[in-house]
Every structure is written in structure tokens, then in C-alpha cells.
Coordinates of C-alpha atoms and ligand atoms in Angstrom, one line a residue:
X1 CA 88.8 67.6 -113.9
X2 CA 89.4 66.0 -110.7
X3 CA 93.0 65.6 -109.6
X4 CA 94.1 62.5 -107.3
X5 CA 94.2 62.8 -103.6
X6 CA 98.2 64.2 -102.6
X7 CA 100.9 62.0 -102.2
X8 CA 103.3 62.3 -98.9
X9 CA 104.8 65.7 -99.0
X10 CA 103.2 66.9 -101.9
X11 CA 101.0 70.5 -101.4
X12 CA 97.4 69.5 -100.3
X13 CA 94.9 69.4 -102.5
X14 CA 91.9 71.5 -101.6
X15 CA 88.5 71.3 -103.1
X16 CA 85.4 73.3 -102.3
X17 CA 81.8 72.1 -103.4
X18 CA 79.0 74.4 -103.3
X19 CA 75.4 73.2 -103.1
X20 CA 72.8 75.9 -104.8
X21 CA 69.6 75.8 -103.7
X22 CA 66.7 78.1 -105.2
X23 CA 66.8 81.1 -107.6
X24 CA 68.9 82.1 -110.7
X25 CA 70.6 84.5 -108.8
X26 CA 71.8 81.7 -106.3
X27 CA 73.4 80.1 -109.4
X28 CA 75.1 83.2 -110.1
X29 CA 76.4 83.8 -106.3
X30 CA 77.4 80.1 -106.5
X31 CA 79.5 80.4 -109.3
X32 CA 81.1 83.6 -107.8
X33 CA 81.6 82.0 -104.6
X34 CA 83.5 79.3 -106.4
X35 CA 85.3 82.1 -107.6
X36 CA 86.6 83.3 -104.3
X37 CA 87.3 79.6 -103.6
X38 CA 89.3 79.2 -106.3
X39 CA 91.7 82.8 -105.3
X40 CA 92.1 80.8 -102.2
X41 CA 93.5 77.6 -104.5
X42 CA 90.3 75.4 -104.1
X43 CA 89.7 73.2 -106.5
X44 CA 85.9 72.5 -107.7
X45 CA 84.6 69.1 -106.1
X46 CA 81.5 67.4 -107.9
X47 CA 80.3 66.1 -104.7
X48 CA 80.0 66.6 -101.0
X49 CA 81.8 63.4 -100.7
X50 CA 84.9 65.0 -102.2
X51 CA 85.4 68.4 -100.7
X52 CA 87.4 70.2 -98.0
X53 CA 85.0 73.4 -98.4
X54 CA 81.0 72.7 -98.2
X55 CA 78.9 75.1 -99.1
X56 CA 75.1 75.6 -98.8
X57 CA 73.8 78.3 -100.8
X58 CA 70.3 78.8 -99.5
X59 CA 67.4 79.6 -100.2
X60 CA 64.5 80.9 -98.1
X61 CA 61.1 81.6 -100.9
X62 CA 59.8 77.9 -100.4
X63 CA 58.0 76.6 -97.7
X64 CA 59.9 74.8 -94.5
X65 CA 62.6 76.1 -96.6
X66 CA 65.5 76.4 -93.1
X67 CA 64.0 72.7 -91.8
X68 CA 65.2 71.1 -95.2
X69 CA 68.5 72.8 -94.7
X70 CA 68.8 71.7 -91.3
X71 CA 68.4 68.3 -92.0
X72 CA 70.7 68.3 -95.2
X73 CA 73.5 69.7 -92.3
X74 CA 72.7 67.0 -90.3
X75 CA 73.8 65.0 -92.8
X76 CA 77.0 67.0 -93.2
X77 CA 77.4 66.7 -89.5
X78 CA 77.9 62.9 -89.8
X79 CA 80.4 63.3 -92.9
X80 CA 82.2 65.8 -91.0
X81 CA 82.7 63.9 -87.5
X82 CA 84.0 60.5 -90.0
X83 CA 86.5 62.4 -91.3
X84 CA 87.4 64.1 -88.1
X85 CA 88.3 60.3 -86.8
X86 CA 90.6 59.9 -89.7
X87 CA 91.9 63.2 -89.1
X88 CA 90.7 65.3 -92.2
X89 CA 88.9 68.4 -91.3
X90 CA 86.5 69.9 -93.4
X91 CA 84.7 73.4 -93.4
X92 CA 80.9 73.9 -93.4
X93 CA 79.5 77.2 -94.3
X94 CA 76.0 78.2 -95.1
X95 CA 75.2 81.0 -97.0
X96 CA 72.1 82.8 -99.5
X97 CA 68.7 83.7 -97.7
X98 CA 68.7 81.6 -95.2
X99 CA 71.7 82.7 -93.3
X100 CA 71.0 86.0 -94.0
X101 CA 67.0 85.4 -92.2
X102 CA 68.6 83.1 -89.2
X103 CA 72.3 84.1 -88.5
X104 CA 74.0 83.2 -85.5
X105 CA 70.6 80.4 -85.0
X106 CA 72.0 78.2 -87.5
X107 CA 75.3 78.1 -85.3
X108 CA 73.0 77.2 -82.1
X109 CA 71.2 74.7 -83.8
X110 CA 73.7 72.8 -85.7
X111 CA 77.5 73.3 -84.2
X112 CA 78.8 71.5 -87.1
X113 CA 78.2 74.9 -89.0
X114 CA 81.6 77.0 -89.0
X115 CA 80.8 79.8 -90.7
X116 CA 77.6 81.8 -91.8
X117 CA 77.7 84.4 -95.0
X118 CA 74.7 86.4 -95.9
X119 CA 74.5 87.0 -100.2
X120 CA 75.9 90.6 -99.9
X121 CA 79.4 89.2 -97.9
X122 CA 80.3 86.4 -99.5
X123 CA 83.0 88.3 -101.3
X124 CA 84.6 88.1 -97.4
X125 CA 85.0 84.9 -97.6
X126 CA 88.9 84.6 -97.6
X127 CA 88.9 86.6 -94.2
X128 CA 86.1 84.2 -93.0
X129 CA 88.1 81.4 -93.3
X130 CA 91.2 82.6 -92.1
X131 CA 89.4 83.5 -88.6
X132 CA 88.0 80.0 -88.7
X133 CA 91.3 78.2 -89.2
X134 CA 92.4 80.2 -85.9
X135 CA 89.4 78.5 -84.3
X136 CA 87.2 81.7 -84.4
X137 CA 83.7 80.5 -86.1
X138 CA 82.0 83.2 -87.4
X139 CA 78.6 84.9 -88.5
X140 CA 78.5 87.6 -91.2
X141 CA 75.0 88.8 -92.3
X142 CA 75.3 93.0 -91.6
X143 CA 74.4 94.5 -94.9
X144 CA 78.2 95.9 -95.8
X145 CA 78.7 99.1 -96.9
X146 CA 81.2 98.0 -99.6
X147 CA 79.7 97.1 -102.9
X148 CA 80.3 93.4 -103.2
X149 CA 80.8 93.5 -106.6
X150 CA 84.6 95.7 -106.4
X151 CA 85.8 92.5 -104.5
X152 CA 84.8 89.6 -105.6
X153 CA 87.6 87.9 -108.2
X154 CA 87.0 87.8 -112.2
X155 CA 85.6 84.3 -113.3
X156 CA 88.9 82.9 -115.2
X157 CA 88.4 82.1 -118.7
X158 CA 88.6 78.3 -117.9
X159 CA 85.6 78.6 -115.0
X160 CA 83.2 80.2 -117.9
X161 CA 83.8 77.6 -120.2
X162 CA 83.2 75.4 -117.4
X163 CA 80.2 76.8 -117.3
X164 CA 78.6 76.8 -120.4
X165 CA 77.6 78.8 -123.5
X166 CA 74.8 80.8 -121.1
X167 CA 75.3 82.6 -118.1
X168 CA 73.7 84.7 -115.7
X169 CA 74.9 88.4 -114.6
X170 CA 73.3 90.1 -111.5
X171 CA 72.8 93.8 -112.6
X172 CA 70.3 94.6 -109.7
X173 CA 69.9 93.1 -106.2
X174 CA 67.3 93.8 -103.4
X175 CA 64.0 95.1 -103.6
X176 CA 61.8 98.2 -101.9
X177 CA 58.8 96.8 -103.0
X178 CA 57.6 94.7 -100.1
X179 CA 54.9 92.4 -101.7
X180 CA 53.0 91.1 -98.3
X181 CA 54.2 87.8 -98.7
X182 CA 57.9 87.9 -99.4
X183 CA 61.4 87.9 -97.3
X184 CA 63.4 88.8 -100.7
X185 CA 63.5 92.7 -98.6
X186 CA 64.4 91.4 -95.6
X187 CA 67.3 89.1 -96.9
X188 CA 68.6 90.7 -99.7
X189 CA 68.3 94.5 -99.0
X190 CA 66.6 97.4 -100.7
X191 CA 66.9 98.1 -104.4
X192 CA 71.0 98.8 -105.7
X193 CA 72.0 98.2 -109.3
X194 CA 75.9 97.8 -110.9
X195 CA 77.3 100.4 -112.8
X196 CA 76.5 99.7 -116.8
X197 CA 80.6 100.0 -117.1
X198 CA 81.0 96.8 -114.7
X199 CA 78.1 95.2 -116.3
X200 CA 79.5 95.2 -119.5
X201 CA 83.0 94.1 -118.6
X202 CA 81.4 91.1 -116.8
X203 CA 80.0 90.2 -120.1
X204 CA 82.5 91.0 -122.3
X205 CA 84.5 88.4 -120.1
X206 CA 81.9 85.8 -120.5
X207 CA 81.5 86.6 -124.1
X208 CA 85.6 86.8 -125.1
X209 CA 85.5 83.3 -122.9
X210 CA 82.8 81.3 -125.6
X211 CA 79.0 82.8 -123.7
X212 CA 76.8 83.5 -126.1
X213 CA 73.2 83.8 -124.2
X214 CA 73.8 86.4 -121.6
X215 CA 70.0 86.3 -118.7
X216 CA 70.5 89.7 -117.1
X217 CA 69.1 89.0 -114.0
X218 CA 67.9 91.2 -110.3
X219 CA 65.0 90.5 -107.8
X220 CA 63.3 93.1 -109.7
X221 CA 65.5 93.4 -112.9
X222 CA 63.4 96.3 -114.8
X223 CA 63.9 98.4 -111.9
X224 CA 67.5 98.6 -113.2
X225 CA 68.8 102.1 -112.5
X226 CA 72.5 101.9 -112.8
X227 CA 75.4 104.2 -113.0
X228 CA 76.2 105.0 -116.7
X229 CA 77.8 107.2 -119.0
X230 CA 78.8 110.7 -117.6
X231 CA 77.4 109.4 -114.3
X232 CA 73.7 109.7 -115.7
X233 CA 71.2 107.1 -114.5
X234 CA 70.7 104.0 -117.0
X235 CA 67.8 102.1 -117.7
X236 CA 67.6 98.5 -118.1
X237 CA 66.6 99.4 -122.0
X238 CA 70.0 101.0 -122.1
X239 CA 71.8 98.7 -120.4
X240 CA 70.4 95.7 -122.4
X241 CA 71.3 98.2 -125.8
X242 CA 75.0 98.7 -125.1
X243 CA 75.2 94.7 -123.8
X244 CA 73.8 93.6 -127.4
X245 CA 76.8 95.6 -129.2
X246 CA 79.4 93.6 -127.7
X247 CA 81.1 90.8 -130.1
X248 CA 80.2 87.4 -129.3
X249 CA 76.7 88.3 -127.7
X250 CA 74.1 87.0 -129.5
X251 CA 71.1 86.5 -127.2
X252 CA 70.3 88.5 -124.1
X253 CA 67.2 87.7 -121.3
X254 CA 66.0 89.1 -118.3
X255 CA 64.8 88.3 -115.3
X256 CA 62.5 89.0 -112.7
X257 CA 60.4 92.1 -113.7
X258 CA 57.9 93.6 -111.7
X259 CA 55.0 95.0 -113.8
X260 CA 54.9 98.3 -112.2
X261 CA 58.8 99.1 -113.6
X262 CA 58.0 97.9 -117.1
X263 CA 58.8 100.9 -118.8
X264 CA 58.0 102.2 -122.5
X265 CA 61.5 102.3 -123.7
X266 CA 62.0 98.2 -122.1
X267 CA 59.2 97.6 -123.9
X268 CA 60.3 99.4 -127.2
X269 CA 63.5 97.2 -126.7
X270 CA 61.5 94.3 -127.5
X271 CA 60.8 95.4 -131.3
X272 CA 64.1 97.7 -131.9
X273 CA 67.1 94.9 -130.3
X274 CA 67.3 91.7 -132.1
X275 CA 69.5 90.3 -129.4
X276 CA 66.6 90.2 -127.2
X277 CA 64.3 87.4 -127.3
X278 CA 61.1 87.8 -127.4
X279 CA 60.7 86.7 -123.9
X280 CA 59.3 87.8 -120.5
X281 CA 58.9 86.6 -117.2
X282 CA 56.4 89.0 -115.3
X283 CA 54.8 87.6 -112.3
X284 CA 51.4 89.3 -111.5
X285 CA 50.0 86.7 -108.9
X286 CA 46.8 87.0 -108.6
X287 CA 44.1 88.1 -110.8
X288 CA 42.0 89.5 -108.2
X289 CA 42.2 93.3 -107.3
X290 CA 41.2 92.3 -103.4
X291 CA 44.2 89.8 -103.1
X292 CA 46.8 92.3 -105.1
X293 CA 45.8 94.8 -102.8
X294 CA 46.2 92.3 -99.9
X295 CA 49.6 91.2 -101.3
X296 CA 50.8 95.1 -101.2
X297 CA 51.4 94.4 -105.2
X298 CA 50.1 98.0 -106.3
X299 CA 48.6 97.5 -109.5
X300 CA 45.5 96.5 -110.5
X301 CA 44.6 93.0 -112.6
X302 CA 43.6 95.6 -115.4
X303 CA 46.5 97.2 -115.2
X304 CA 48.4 93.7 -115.7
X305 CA 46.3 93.0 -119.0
X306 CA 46.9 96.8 -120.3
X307 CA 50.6 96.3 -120.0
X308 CA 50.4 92.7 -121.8
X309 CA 48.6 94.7 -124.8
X310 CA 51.4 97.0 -125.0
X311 CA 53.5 94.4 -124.9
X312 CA 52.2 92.6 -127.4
X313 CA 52.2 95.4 -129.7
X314 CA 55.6 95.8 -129.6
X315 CA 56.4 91.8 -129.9
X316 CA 53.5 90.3 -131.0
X317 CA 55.4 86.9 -130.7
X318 CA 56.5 87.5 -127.3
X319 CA 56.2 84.3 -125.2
X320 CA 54.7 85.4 -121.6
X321 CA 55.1 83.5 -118.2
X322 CA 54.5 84.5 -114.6
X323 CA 54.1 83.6 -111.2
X324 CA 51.1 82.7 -109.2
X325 CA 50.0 82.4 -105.7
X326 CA 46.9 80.2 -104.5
X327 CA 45.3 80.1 -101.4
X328 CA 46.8 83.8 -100.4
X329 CA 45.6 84.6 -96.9
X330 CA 41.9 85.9 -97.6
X331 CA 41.5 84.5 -101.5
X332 CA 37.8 83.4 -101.8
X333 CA 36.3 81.0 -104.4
X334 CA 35.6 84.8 -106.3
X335 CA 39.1 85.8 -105.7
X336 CA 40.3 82.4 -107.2
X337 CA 37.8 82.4 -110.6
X338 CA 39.3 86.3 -111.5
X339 CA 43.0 84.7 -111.5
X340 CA 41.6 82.0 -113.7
X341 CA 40.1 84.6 -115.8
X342 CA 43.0 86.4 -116.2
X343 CA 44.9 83.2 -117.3
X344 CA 42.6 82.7 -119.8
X345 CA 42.7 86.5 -121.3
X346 CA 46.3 86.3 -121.2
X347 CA 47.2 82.9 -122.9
X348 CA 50.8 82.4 -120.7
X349 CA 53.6 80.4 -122.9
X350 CA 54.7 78.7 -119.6
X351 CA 54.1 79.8 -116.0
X352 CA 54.8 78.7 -111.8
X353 CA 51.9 78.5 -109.7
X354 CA 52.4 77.8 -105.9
X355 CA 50.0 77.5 -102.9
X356 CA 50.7 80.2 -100.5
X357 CA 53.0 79.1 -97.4
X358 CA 53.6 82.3 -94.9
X359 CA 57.1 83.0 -94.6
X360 CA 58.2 84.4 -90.8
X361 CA 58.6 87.9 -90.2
X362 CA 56.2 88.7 -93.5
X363 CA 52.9 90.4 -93.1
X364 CA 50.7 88.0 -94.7
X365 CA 51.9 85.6 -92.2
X366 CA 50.5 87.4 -89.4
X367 CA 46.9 87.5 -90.5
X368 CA 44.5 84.7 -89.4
X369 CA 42.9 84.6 -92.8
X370 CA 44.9 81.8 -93.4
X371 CA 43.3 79.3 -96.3
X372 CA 42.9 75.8 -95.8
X373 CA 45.2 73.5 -97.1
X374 CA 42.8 71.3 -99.2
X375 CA 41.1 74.4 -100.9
X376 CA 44.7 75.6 -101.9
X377 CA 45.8 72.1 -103.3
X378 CA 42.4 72.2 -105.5
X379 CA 42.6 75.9 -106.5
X380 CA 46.4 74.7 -107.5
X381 CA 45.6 71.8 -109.8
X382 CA 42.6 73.9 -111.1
X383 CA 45.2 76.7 -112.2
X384 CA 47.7 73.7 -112.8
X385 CA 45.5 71.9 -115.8
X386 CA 45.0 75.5 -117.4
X387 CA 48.7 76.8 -117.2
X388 CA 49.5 73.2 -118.8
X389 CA 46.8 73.3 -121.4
X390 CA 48.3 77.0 -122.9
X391 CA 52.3 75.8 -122.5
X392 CA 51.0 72.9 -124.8
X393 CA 48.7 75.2 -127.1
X394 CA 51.7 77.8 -127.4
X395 CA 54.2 74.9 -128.1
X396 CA 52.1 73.6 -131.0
X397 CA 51.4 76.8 -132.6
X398 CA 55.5 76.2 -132.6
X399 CA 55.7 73.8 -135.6
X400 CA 56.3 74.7 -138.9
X401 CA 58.1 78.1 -137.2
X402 CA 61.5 78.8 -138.1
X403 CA 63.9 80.7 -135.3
X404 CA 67.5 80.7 -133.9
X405 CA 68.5 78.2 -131.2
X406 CA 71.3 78.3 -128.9
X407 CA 73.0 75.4 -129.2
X408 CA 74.4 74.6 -125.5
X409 CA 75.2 70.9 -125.4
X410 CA 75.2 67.7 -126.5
X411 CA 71.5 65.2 -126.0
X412 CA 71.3 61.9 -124.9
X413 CA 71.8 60.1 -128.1
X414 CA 74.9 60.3 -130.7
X415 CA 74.5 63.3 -132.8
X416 CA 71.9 65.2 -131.2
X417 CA 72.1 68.5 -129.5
X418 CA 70.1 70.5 -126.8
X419 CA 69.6 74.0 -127.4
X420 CA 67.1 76.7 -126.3
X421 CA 64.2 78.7 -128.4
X422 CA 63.6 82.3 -128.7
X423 CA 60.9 81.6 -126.3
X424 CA 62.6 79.5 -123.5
X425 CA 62.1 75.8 -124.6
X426 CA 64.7 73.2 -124.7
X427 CA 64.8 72.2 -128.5
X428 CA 66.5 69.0 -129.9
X429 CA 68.0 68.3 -133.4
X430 CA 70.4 66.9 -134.8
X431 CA 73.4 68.5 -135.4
X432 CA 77.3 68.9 -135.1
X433 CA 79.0 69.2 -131.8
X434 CA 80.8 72.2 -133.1
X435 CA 77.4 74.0 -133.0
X436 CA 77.5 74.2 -129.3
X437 CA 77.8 77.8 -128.3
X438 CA 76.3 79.0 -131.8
X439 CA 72.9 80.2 -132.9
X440 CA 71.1 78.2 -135.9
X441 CA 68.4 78.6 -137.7
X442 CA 66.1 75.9 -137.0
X443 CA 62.8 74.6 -137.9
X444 CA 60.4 72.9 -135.7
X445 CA 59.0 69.9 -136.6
X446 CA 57.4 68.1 -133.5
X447 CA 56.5 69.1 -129.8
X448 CA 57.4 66.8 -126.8
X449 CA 55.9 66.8 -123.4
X450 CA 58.4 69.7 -122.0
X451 CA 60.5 70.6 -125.5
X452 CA 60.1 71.1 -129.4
X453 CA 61.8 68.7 -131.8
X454 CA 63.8 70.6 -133.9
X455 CA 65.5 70.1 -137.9
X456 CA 68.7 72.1 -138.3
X457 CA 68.3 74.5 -141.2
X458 CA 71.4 76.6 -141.5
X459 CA 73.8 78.1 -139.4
X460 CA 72.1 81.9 -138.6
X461 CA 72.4 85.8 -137.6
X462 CA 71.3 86.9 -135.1
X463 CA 68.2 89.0 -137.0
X464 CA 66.8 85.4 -137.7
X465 CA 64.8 85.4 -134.4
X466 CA 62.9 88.5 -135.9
X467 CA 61.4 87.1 -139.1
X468 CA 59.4 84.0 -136.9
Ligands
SF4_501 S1 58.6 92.7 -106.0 FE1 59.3 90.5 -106.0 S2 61.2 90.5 -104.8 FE2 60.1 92.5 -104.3 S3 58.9 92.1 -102.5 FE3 57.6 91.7 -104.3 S4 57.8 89.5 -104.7 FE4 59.5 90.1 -103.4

């Protein structure tokens, strides 16, 4: 709720908005950031026009990703020199991937910049900001020896509801993987998971606060390895196991797996938890051996297909998505026709496709392979038309199912909600408000272009999403 702007002598108001740009996890650093903010007695803004505290939480995976921030500063610049005139200062920080890939450049190139926070030291943000009010600007983008985690501030109960009835918890960050074409190494660090005793206090916060869809989420999730009981090493599996017994959870995700970490006992999870949903998000790429070689994925295309079998075994229900590249550095029209082939053995319930864009500093930048860009944008809508055609096809094979929804907010129209399926697709029905933040059993009854239409059948447990 916004409060009005201070009267003479009253204590100043300060309000901090924080722009996310990218991935889930950004989201989650966002909200965390605001966190800090808030120990600090910032308010949350709803818009650039209304904050003392601007932040940019960036992101670096898409292409010409530091020129769009650039020019998104400039236009801070101009908001920032106004108020100077008027004699309001305001603080500009930029933070995520791209501070953490350009540093002190982003200073160089746009002064209006005061401070610059890599992901893993946001949680310094107080000291940051005490420095800059005694006219020090500052760059801080080392990787910290101090777990990030141990400092940053609770959410308050007020912030989650805020929030909403899902929310996302970082259990792993970082990657050792080094896929040719990715800076996630370089800007986020190698592999490091939470402790499963912090995990589960973070959600039994959220969950004690009204959350009832918990996404577990890490740049390569199923690599989880954290800290558990007696100090022995935890698997995602367990992780996700001791996370479904906690009151008030009634759906947990994850997200992003690598297939290479998908383990037996994460894949048992799938049949034995009914918390989970039968969900996953498993990027493999490309479906030709050359290119996953090229791209330093280490696995094979039949390896890919054997792990979606097992998968499938376990949940035969389980709605699959992943990630694609086009136009990798070296694809031929060959390369191209075994991704498409693998799209059609796998039969994706909704998936990304991108051309390739090199990202500085990466290997598959370097090569001079480099595909053209009109072969890429045709490969794209090739790969585009198919993806499309299975999201439909798995949609329709929807109707007449009956499953839980997650109810998480009111629609459009009077009396209608928004929830999510099972399988990751908005749903509508009709319904009571009080149903937001509660599971119900619905059945579906129509699809739309990007959602299912919904008819409330009864309020439900959480063992309903098992008997679709
Ligand atoms: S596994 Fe994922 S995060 Fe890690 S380098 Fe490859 S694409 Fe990037």
C-alpha cells in the first residue's frame, strides 16, 4: 500500500523499486533484495517513478542483453538529474548477471550508476549504501566467501503474502557444467547448495505465511547436494521428501535440471511423493549428437530419450518441457532435422526454443562457425510450429481430466479465478475468492490458446493430482 509523500518534519519516507529482468531465480533475488531494503526501512515502490532506491536486477542469458540495460539507465539518468534540480536524490544500483559479467564498466559507461552488486553480495547491500551516502560509489562482484544465505533478512509474513500463494526457494546456485554456450559459470559461480535445515525453515516460513506451491529452484537444481541430517549429503529427492511433510505445503516443483544429474531416486520421487507434480523442465538442446558434443553438454540425444522412458515409467502422466538452441555454431540442415526428430519422439507438453546468440567470454562465441541469421530464423519457426502443435495436442488430451489446481488469484471477470494445473497451465473457473491459496479438484472442460477452462468440482487433497 502506498503511503503519501512526508509532511514538514515528519521522518522521510523511503521507497525502493526493484526491476527483475530474466530467470526465476532473479525473481527470488528480487524479492530478497527487497528484503534487505525493507531492514533498511524502505518501503516497496510500484514504479520507477516513485522510488528513492532503483534497482536493476539483470540478466545476461539473452542476446544484446547489457545494451538493453544500458539504455533502460539512460533513462534512469534523466529521472535522476530532474529530481536532482528539485533536490531529491535518488540511488541507482544494478545488480544480477550483468553486473557480475561487466563490473566497474557499467560505472564507466553510465556515471549515473552508484552502486554495482553481483547475485552472491547482495546480502551487503546495507554496507553498500552506507559507503555511497558518504559519497564513495562502489563495485562489489568478488565471489564472497560468506554464504549469502546466513545474512540476508527473513521475508516478514506481510512480504509473503504480498507475494502470493507460490513462491520460489533457491536451494542450489552456480554451475560446473560449462555447456559451450553459457555465462551462468562465469556469473554465478560453481555448483553450492543450502543446507536441507535452512531450506526447510525458508519454507516453513512461506508456508506458516499462506504459500502453498513451493518451485525449488538452482541453475542446475537436480544437482542438489546439500548439507543434511548428521551432516550427510542430501539429495534433491530427499530434500523435496522432507519439504512435502511440512503443514501447509501442498505442491512442490523444480527447476532447472540437467539431464546428466537426473537421478533414480528424483525420478522415483515422481511416483512415491504426491506433492510433486508431475512436471519437468529438462533442457536437452539439441537433438544432434555433433552439436551436444559442440555445446560441451555430455550426453548423447539417446541418452536424452532413455532418461524420458524412465521417466515416463515412473509418471506416465508427467508433462515434459525443455530448452532448445537453433543455429548453434556448426548446426547443419542434418544437425537441425535430428532435433526435430527428437521433438517428435518425445511429444514436449510446452517448451523454449531460441536461436543461438554468442555470449562474450563463452567458447562457442569464439568459433567462426557462426550460422547465418536467416537459416536460424527458419530452423526457429520450423521447430516453433512443432513445439506449438504438441502444447496444443497435450492441452486437448486435457479435457474430460480431473486434477488439483492451485488456486492463486482472482481472473478478469467477477467470480472467476486463475489457478495452475498439475502440469504448468494457467486454468480458469469459476469459483470463490476464498479458494485462493487452496488446491481443488477440478475438471477441465475447454482449452484456450495458452490455458485450460476449468469447472470447480470440489475442494481436494493433495493425493487428487495422482488418480488423473
Ligand atoms: S548446465 Fe545449464 S547453467 Fe550450467 S553451463 Fe550448461 S546451460 Fe549453463
Amino acid at each position: 500500500m502506498k503511503t503519501d509523500r512526508p509532511t514538514e518534519g515528519a521522518m522521510p519516507v523511503r521507497r525502493v523499486f526493484i526491476k527483475s529482468f530474466g530467470c526465476q531465480m532473479n525473481v527470488y533475488d528480487s524479492q530478497r533484495m527487497a528484503d534487505v531494503a525493507g531492514q533498511e526501512g524502505y518501503e516497496e515502490a510500484t514504479s520507477v517513478e516513485d522510488a528513492d532506491l532503483i534497482v536493476l536486477n539483470t540478466c545476461h542469458i539473452r542476446e544484446r542483453a547489457s545494451e538493453k540495460i544500458y539504455s533502460e539507465l539512460g533513462k534512469i539518468r534523466e529521472l535522476k538529474e530532474d529530481r536532482a534540480r528539485e533536490g531529491r536524490e535518488t540511488t541507482l544500483v544494478v545488480a544480477g548477471c550483468v553486473a557480475q559479467a561487466e563490473g566497474a564498466e557499467i560505472l564507466r559507461r553510465q556515471p549515473a550508476v552508484d552502486l554495482v552488486v553481483g547475485p552472491q553480495n547482495y546480502h551487503r547491500l546495507p554496507q553498500l549504501l552506507r559507503a555511497k551516502r558518504r559519497g564513495v560509489g562502489a563495485v562489489d562482484t568478488d565471489f564472497p566467501i560468506e554464504d549469502k544465505f546466513d545474512h540476508l533478512p527473513a521475508s516478514t509474513p506481510e512480504a509473503i503474502r504480498a507475494r502470493g500463494v507460490s513462491a520460489f526457494v533457491t536451494v542450489q546456485e552456480g554451475c560446473d557444467k560449462f555447456c559451450s554456450f553459457c555465462v551462468v559459470p562465469y556469473t554465478r559461480g560453481g555448483e553450492a547448495s543450502r543446507p536441507v535445515a535452512k531450506v526447510l525453515a525458508e519454507i516453513e516460513r512461506l508456508a506458516r505465511a499462506g504459500v502453498g506451491e513451493i518451485t525449488l529452484i538452482g541453475q542446475n537444481v537436480n544437482a542438489y547436494h546439500g548439507q543434511g541430517e548428521g551432516g550427510r549429503s542430501a539429495s534433491l529427492a530427499d530434500l523435496i521428501a522432507a519439504a512435502a511433510e511440512i503443514p501447509g505445503v501442498l505442491r512442490l516443483r523444480y527447476a532447472t535440471s540437467h539431464p546428466n544429474d537426473m537421478s533414480d531416486d528424483l525420478i522415483r520421487a515422481h511416483c512415491e511423493i504426491g506433492a510433486l507434480a508431475p512436471y519437468l523442465h529438462l533442457p536437452v538442446q539439441s537433438g544432434s549428437d555433433r552439436i551436444l558434443s559442440a555445446m560441451n553438454r555430455r550426453h548423447r540425444a539417446r541418452d536424452y530419450l532413455d532418461l524420458v522412458a524412465r521417466v515416463r515409467r515412473a509418471r506416465p502422466d508427467i508433462a515434459l518441457s525443455s530448452d532448445f538452441i537453433v543455429g548453434f555454431p556448426g548446426e547443419s540442415d542434418a544437425d537441425f532435422e535430428e532435433t526435430v526428430a527428437l521433438v517428435r519422439e518425445v511429444g514436449f507438453a510446452s517448451s523454449y526454443a531460441f536461436k543461438y546468440s554468442p555470449r562474450p567470454g563463452t567458447p562457442a562465441a569464439e568459433t567462426d562457425a557462426q550460422v547465418d541469421e536467416a537459416t536460424k530464423a527458419e530452423r526457429l519457426a520450423v521447430l516453433f510450429a512443432l513445439l506449438e502443435e504438441q502444447r496444443l495436442a497435450f492441452n486437448r488430451r486435457l479435457v474430460g481430466r480431473r486434477f488439483d489446481v492451485m488456486f492463486e488469484k482472482p481472473g478478469r471477470r467477477e467470480g472467476q479465478l486463475i489457478g495452475r494445473s498439475p502440469y504448468m497451465q494457467s486454468v480458469y473457473a469459476e469459483g470463490d475468492s476464498s479458494l485462493i491459496g487452496a488446491m481443488a479438484a477440478v475438471e477441465i472442460v475447454g482449452v484456450g490458446p495458452n490455458s485450460l477452462i476449468g469447472r470447480l468440482v470440489a475442494r481436494a487433497s493433495r493425493e487428487m493430482s495422482l488418480i488423473a
